[in-house]
PDB file of C-alpha atoms in Angstrom:
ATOM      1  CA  UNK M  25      65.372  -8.916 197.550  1.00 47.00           C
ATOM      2  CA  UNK M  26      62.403  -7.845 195.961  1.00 45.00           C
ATOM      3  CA  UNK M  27      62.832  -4.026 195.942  1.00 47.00           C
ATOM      4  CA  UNK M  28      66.276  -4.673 194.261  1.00 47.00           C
ATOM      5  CA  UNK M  29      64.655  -6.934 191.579  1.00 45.00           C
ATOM      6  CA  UNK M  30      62.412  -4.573 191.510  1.00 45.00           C
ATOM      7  CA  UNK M  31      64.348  -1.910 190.781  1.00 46.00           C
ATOM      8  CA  UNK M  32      66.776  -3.049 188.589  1.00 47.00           C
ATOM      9  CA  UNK M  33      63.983  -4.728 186.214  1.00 50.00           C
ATOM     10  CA  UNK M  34      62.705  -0.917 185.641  1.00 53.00           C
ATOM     11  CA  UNK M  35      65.791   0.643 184.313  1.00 53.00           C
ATOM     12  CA  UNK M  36      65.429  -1.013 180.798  1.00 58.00           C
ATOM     13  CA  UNK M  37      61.803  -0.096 180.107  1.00 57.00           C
ATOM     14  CA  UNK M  38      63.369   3.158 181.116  1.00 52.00           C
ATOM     15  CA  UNK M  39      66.116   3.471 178.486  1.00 57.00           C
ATOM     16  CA  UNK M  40      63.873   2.106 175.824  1.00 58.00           C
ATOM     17  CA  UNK M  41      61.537   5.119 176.521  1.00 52.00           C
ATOM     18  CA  UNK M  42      63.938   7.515 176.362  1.00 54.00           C
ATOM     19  CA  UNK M  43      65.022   6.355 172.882  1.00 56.00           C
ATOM     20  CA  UNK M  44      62.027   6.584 171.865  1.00 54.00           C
ATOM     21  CA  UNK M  45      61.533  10.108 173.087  1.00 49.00           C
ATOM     22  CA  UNK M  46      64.685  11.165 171.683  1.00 56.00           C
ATOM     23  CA  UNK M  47      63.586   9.608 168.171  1.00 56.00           C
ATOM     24  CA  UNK M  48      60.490  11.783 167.859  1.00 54.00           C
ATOM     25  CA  UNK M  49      62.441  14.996 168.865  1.00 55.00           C
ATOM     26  CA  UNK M  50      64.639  14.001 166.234  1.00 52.00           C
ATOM     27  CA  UNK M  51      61.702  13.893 163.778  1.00 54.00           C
ATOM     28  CA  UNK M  52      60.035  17.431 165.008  1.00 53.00           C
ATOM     29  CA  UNK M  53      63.346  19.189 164.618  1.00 51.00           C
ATOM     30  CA  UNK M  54      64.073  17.957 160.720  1.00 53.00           C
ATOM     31  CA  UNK M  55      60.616  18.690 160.065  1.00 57.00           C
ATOM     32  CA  UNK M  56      60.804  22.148 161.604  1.00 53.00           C
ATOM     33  CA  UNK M  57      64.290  22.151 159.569  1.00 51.00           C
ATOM     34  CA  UNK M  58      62.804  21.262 156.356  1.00 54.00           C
ATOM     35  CA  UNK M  59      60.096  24.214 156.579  1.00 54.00           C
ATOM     36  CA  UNK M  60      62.420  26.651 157.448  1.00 55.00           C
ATOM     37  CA  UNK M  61      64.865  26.541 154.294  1.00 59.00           C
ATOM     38  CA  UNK M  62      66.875  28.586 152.157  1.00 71.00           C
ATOM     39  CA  UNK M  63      66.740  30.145 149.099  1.00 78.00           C
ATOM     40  CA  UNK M  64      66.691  27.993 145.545  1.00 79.00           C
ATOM     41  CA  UNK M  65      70.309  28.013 144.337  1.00 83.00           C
ATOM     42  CA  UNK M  66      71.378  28.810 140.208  1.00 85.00           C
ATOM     43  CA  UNK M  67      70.514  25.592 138.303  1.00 86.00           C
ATOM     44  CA  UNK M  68      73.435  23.364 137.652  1.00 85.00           C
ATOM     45  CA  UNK M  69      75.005  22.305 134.288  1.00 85.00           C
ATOM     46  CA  UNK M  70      73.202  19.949 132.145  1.00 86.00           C
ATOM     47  CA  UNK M  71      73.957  16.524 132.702  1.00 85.00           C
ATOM     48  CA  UNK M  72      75.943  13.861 130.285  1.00 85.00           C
ATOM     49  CA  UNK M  73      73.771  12.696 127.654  1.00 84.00           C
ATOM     50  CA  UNK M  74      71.909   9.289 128.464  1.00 84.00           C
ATOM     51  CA  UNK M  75      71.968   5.995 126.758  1.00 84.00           C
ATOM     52  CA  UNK M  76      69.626   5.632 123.768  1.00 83.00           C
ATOM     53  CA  UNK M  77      66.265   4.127 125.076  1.00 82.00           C
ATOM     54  CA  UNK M  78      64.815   1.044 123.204  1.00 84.00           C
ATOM     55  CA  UNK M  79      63.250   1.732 119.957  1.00 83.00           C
ATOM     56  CA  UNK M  80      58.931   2.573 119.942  1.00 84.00           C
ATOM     57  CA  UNK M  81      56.418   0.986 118.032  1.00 85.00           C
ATOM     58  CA  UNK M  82      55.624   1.990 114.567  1.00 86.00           C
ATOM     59  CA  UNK M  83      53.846   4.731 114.313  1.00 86.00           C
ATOM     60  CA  UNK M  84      51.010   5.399 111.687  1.00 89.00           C
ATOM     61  CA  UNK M  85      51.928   5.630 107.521  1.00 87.00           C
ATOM     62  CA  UNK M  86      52.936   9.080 106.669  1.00 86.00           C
ATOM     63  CA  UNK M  87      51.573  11.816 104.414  1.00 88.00           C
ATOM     64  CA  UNK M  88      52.609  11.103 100.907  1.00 87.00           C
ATOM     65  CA  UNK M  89      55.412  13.905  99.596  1.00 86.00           C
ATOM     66  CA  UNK M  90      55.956  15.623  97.064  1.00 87.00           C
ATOM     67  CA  UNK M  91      57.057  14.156  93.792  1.00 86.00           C
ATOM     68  CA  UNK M  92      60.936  14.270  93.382  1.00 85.00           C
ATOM     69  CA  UNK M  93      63.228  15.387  90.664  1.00 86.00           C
ATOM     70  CA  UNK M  94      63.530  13.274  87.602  1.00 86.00           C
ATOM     71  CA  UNK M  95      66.464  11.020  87.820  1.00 83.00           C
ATOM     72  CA  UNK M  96      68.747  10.080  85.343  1.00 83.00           C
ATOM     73  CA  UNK M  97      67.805   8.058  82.236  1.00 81.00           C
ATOM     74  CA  UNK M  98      67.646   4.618  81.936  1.00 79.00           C
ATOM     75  CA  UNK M  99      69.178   2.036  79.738  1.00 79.00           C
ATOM     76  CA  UNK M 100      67.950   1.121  76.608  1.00 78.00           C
ATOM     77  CA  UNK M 101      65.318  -1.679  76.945  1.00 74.00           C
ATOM     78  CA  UNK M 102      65.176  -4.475  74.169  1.00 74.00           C
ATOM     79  CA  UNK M 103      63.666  -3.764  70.727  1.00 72.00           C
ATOM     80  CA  UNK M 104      60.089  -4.901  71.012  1.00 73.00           C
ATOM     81  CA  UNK M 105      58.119  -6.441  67.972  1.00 78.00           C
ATOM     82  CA  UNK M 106      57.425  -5.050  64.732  1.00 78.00           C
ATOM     83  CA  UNK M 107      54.215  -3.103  64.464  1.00 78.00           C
ATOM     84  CA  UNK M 108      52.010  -3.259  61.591  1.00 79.00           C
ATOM     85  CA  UNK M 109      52.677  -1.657  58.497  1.00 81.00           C
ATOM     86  CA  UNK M 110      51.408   1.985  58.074  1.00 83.00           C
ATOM     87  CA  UNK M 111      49.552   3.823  55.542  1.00 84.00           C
ATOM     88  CA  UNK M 112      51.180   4.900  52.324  1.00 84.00           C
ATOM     89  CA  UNK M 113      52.678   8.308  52.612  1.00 85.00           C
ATOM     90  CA  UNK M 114      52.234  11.442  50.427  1.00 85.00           C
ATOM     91  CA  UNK M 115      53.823  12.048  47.274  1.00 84.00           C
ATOM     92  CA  UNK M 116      56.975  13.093  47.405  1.00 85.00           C
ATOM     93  CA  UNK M 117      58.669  16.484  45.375  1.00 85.00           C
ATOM     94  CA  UNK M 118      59.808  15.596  41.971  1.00 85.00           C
ATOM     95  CA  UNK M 119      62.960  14.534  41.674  1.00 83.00           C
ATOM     96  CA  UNK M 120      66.397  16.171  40.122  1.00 85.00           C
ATOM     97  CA  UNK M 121      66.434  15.808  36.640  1.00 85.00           C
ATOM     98  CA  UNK M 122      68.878  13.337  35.663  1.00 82.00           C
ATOM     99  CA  UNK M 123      72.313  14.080  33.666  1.00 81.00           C
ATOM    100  CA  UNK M 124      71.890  14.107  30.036  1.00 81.00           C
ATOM    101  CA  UNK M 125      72.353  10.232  28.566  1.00 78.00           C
ATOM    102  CA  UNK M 126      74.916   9.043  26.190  1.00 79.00           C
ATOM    103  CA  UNK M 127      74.440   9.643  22.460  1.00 75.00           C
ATOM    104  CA  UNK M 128      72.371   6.787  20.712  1.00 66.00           C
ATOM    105  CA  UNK M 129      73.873   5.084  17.726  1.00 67.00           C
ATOM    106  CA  UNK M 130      72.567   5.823  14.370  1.00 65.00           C
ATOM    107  CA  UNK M 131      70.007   4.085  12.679  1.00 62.00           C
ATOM    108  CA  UNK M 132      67.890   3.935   9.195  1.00 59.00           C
ATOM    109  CA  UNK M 133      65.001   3.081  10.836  1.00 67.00           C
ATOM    110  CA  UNK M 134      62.394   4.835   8.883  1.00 69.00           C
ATOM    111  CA  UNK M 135      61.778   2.159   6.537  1.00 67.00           C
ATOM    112  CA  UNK M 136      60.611   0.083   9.666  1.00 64.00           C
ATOM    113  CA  UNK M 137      58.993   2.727  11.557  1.00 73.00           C
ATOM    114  CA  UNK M 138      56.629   2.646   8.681  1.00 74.00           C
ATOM    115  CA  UNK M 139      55.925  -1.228   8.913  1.00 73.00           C
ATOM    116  CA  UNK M 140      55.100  -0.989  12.552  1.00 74.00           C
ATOM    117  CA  UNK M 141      52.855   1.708  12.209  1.00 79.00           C
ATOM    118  CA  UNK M 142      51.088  -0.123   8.867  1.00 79.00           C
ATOM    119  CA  UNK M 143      50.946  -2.897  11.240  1.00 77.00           C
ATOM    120  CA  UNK M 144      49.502  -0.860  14.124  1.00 83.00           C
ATOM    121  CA  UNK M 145      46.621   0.074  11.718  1.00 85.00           C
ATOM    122  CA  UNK M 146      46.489  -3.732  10.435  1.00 82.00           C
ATOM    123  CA  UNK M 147      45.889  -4.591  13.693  1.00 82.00           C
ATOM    124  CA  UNK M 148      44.067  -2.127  14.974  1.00 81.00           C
ATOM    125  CA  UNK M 149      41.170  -2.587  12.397  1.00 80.00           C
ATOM    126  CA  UNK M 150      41.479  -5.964  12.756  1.00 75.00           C
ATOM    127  CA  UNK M 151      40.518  -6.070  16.469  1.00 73.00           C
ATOM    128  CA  UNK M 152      37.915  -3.818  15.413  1.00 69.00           C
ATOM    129  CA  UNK M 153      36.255  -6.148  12.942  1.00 67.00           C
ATOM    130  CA  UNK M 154      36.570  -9.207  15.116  1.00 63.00           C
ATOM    131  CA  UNK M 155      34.532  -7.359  17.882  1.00 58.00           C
ATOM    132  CA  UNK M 156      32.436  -5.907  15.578  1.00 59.00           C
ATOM    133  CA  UNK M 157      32.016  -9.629  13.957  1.00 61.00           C
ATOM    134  CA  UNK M 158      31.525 -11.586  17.708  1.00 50.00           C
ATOM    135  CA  UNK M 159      28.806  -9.150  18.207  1.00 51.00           C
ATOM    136  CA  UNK M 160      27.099  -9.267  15.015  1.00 53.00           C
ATOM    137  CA  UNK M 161      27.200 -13.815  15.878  1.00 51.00           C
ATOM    138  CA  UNK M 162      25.660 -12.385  19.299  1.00 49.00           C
ATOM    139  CA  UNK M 163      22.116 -11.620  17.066  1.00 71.00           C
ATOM    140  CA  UNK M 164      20.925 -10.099  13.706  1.00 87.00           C
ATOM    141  CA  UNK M 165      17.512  -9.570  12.418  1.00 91.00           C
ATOM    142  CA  UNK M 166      16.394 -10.146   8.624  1.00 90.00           C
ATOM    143  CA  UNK M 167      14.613 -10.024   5.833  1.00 90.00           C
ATOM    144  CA  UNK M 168      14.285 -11.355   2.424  1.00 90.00           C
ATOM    145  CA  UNK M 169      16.515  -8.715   1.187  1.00 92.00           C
ATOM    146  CA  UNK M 170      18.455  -7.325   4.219  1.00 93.00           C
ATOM    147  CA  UNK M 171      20.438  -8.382   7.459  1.00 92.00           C
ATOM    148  CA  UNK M 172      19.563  -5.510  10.216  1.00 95.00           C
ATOM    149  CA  UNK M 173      22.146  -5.709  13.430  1.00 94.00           C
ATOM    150  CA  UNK M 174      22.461  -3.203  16.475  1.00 95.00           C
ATOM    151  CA  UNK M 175      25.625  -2.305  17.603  1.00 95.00           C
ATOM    152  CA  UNK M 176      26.217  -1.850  21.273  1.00 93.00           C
ATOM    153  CA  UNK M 177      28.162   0.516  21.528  1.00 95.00           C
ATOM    154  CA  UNK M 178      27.349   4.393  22.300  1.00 96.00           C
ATOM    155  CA  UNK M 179      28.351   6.972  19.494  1.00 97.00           C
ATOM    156  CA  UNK M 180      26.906   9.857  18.291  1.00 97.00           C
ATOM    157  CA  UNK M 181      24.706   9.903  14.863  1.00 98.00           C
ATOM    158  CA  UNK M 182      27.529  11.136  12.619  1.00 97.00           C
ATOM    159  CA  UNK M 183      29.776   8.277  14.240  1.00 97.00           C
ATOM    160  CA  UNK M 184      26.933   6.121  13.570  1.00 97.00           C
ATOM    161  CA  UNK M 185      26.701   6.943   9.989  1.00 97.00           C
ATOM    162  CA  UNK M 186      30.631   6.155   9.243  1.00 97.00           C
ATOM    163  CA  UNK M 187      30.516   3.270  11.539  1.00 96.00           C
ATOM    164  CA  UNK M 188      28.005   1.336   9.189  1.00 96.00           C
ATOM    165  CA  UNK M 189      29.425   2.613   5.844  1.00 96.00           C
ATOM    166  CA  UNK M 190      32.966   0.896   6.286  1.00 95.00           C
ATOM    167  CA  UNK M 191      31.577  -2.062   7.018  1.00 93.00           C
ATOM    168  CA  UNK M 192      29.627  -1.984   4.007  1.00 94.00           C
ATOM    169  CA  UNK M 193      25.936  -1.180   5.310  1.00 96.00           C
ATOM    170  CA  UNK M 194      23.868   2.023   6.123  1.00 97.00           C
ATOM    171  CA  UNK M 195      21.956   3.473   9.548  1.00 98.00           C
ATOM    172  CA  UNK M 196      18.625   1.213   9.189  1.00 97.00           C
ATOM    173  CA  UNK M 197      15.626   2.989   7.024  1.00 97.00           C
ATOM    174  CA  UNK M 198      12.522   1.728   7.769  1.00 97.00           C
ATOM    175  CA  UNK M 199      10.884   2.471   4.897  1.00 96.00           C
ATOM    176  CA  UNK M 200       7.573   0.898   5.356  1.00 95.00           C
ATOM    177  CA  UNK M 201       5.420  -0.886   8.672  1.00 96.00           C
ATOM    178  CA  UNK M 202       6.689  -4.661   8.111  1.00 96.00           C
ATOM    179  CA  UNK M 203      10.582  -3.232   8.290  1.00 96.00           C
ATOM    180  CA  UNK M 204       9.691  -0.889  11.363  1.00 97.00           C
ATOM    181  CA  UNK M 205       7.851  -3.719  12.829  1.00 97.00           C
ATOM    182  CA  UNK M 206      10.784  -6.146  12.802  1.00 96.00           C
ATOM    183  CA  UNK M 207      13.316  -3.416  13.984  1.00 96.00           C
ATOM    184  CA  UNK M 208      10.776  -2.343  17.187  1.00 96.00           C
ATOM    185  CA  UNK M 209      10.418  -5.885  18.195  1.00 95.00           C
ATOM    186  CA  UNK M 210      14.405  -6.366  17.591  1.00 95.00           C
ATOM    187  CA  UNK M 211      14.844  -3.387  20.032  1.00 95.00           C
ATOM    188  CA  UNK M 212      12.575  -4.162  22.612  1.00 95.00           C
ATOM    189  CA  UNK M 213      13.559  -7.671  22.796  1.00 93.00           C
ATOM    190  CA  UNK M 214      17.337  -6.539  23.485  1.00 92.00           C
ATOM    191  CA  UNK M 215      16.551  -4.912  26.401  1.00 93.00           C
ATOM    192  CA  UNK M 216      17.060  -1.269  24.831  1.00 95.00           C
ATOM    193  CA  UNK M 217      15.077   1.976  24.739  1.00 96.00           C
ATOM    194  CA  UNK M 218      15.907   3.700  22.212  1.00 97.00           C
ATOM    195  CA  UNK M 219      18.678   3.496  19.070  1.00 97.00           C
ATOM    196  CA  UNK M 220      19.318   5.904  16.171  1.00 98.00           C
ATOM    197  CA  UNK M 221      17.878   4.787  12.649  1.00 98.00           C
ATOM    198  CA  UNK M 222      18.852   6.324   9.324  1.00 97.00           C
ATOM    199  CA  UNK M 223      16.480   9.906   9.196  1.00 97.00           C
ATOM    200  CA  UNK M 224      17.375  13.183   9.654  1.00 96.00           C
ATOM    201  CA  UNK M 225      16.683  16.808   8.794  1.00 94.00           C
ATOM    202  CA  UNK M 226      20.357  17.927   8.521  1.00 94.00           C
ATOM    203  CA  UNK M 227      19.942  19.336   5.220  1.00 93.00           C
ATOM    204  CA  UNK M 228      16.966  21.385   5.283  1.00 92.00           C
ATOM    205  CA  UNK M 229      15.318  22.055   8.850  1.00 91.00           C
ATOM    206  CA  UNK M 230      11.996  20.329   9.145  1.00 90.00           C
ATOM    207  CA  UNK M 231      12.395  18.132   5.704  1.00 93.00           C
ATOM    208  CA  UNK M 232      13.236  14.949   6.998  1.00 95.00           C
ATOM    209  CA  UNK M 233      15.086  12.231   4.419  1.00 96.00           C
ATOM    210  CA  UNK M 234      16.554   8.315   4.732  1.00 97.00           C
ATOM    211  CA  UNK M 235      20.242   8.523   4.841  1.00 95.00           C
ATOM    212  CA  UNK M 236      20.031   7.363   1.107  1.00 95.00           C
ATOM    213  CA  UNK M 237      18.724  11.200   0.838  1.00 94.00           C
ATOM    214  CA  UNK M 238      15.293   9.791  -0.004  1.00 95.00           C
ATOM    215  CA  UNK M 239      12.118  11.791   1.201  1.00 94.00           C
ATOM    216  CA  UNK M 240       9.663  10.288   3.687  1.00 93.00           C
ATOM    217  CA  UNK M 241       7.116  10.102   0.938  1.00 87.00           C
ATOM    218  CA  UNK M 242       5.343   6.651   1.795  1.00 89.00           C
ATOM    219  CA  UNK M 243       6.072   6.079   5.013  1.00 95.00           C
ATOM    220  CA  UNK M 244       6.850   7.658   8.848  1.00 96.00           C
ATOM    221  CA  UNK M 245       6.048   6.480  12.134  1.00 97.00           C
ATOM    222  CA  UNK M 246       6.491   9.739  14.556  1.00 97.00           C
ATOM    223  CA  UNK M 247       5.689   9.561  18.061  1.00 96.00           C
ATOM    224  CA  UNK M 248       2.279  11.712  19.020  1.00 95.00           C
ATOM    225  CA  UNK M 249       3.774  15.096  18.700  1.00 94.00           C
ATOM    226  CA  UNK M 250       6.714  14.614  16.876  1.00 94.00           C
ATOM    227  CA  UNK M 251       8.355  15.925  15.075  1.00 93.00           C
ATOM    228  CA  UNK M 252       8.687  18.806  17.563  1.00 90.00           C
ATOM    229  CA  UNK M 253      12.214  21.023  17.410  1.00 83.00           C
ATOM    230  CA  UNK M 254      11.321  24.463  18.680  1.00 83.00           C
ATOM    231  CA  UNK M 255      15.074  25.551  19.093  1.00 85.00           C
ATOM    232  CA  UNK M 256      16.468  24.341  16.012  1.00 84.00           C
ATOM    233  CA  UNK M 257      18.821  21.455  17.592  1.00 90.00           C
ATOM    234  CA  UNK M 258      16.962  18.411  16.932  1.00 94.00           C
ATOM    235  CA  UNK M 259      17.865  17.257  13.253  1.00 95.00           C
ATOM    236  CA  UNK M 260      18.267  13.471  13.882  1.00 96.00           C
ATOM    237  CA  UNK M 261      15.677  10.603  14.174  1.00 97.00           C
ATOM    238  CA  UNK M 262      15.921   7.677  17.191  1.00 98.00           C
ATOM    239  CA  UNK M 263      13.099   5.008  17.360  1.00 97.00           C
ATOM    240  CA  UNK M 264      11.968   4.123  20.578  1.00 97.00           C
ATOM    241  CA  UNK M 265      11.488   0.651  21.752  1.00 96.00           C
ATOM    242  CA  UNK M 266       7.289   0.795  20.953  1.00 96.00           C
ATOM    243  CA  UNK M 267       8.537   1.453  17.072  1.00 97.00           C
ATOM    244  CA  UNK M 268       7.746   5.294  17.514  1.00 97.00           C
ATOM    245  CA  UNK M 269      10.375   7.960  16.209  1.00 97.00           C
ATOM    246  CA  UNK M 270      11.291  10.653  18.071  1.00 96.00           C
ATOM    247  CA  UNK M 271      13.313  14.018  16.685  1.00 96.00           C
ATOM    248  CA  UNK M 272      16.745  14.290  19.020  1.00 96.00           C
ATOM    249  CA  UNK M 273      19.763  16.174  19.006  1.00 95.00           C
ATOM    250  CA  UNK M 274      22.851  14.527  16.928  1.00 96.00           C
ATOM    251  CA  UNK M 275      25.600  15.229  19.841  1.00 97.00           C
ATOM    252  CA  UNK M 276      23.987  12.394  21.910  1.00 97.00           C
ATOM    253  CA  UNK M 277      25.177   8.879  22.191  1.00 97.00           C
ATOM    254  CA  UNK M 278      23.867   5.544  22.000  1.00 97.00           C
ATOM    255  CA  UNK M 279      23.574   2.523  20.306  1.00 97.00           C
ATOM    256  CA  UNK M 280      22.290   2.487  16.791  1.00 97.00           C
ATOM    257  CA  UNK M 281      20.927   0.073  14.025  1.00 97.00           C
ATOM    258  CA  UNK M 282      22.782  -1.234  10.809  1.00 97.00           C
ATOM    259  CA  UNK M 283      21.509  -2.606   7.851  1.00 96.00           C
ATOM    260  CA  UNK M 284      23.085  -4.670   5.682  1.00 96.00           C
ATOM    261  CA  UNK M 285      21.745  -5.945   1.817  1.00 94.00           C
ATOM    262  CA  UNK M 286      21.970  -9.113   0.863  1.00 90.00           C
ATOM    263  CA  UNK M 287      23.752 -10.277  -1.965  1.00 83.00           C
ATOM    264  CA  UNK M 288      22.299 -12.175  -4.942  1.00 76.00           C
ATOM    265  CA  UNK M 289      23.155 -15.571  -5.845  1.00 65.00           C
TER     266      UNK M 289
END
């Protein structure tokens, strides 16, 4: 009973075994198989193209690129404000001359061009004696038998001359100290350096007279030096503001003295 129980309890072990032993055989031989192959074959044809894979991250900013072509223009933007006003421009050319103008009517009007121009004069002289008047009001200097005035306004010693005589005086002639005396302190007090006075040596050269034409007989008050004319050109008298006269050329302007007599009651 045993040897049969025995026996018959070995056979499975045995078939496991020789599975086993079969299995590993099985193993050697592929292996032996898989070292001893062929030669490569020609590559096959590519493949269908696979789905899209998901999309990366971002990658880092780019290089900038080069500056494109100019597009088209724009529209018109709105009118923006009004800018200062500019500088004044150049002259312009001269124009065309214009067509020639109708004929005037005819007139007789030289009886009246006449009256204006009398009345030009009229007034002219009188705006001359009203200055001439205002300024006189402005300050005079005098004596017991003259009025002396200075007249501010700068003329030359012949326009000095006429400019006394038609109002009815002559360029000042200080004919002795108390008259030069009043007309130095008359300057200097105005605020003035020098004026022309009534002497000159127009007529002969170094024989000085008074406008009047009377010689420098009794009296003369030159400057130290004076008269002193070595080219000829100095034939007319100014006083200076200390009372001193000095020779000096007639052509020169500047404001002079007047003297005026005074009528007897």
């Amino acid at each position: 009973m045993r040897n049969d129980r025995g026996s018959s309890g070995h056979i499975p072990r045995l078939q496991r075994y020789s599975k086993k032993v079969n299995s590993h055989s099985f193993l050697l031989l592929n292996r032996e198989h898989e070292n001893d192959h062929g030669d490569d074959g020609e590559k096959g044809d590519p493949g269908e193209e696979g789905k899209l894979g998901k999309v990366g991250r971002m990658g880092p900013k780019g290089v900038k690129g080069e500056l494109g072509d100019v597009g088209d223009q724009g529209n018109i933007g709105k009118t923006g404000p009004i800018g200062k006003k500019g500088d004044k421009g150049e002259k312009g050319l001269p124009g065309i001359p214009g067509g020639k103008g109708k004929a005037g009517t005819v007139c007789d009007c030289g009886r009246y061009r006449k009256v204006v121009g009398q009345l030009d004069i009229s007034v002219a002289r009188l705006k001359t004696s009203m200055k001439f008047v205002k300024n006189v009001i402005a300050g005079i200097r005098e004596t017991e038998e003259k009025f002396y005035y200075i007249v501010q306004e700068e003329k030359n010693y012949r326009e000095s001359l006429t400019h006394c005589r038609i109002r009815g005086g002559m360029l000042a002639m200080p004919k002795d100290e108390a008259a030069n005396t009043l007309l130095a302190d008359y300057v200097s007090k105005s605020g003035f350096f020098r004026v022309f006075i009534g002497v000159n040596d127009l007529e002969r050269e170094g024989q000085y007279v008074f406008t009047d034409n009377t010689p420098l007989q009794n009296y003369s008050n030159w400057k130290e030096g004076e008269p002193s004319d070595p080219y000829g050109h100095e034939d007319c008298v100014e006083m200076l503001s200390s009372g001193r006269w000095n020779d000096t050329e007639c052509h020169l302007t500047m404001y002079f003295v007047c003297e005026f007599i005074k009528k007897k009651k």
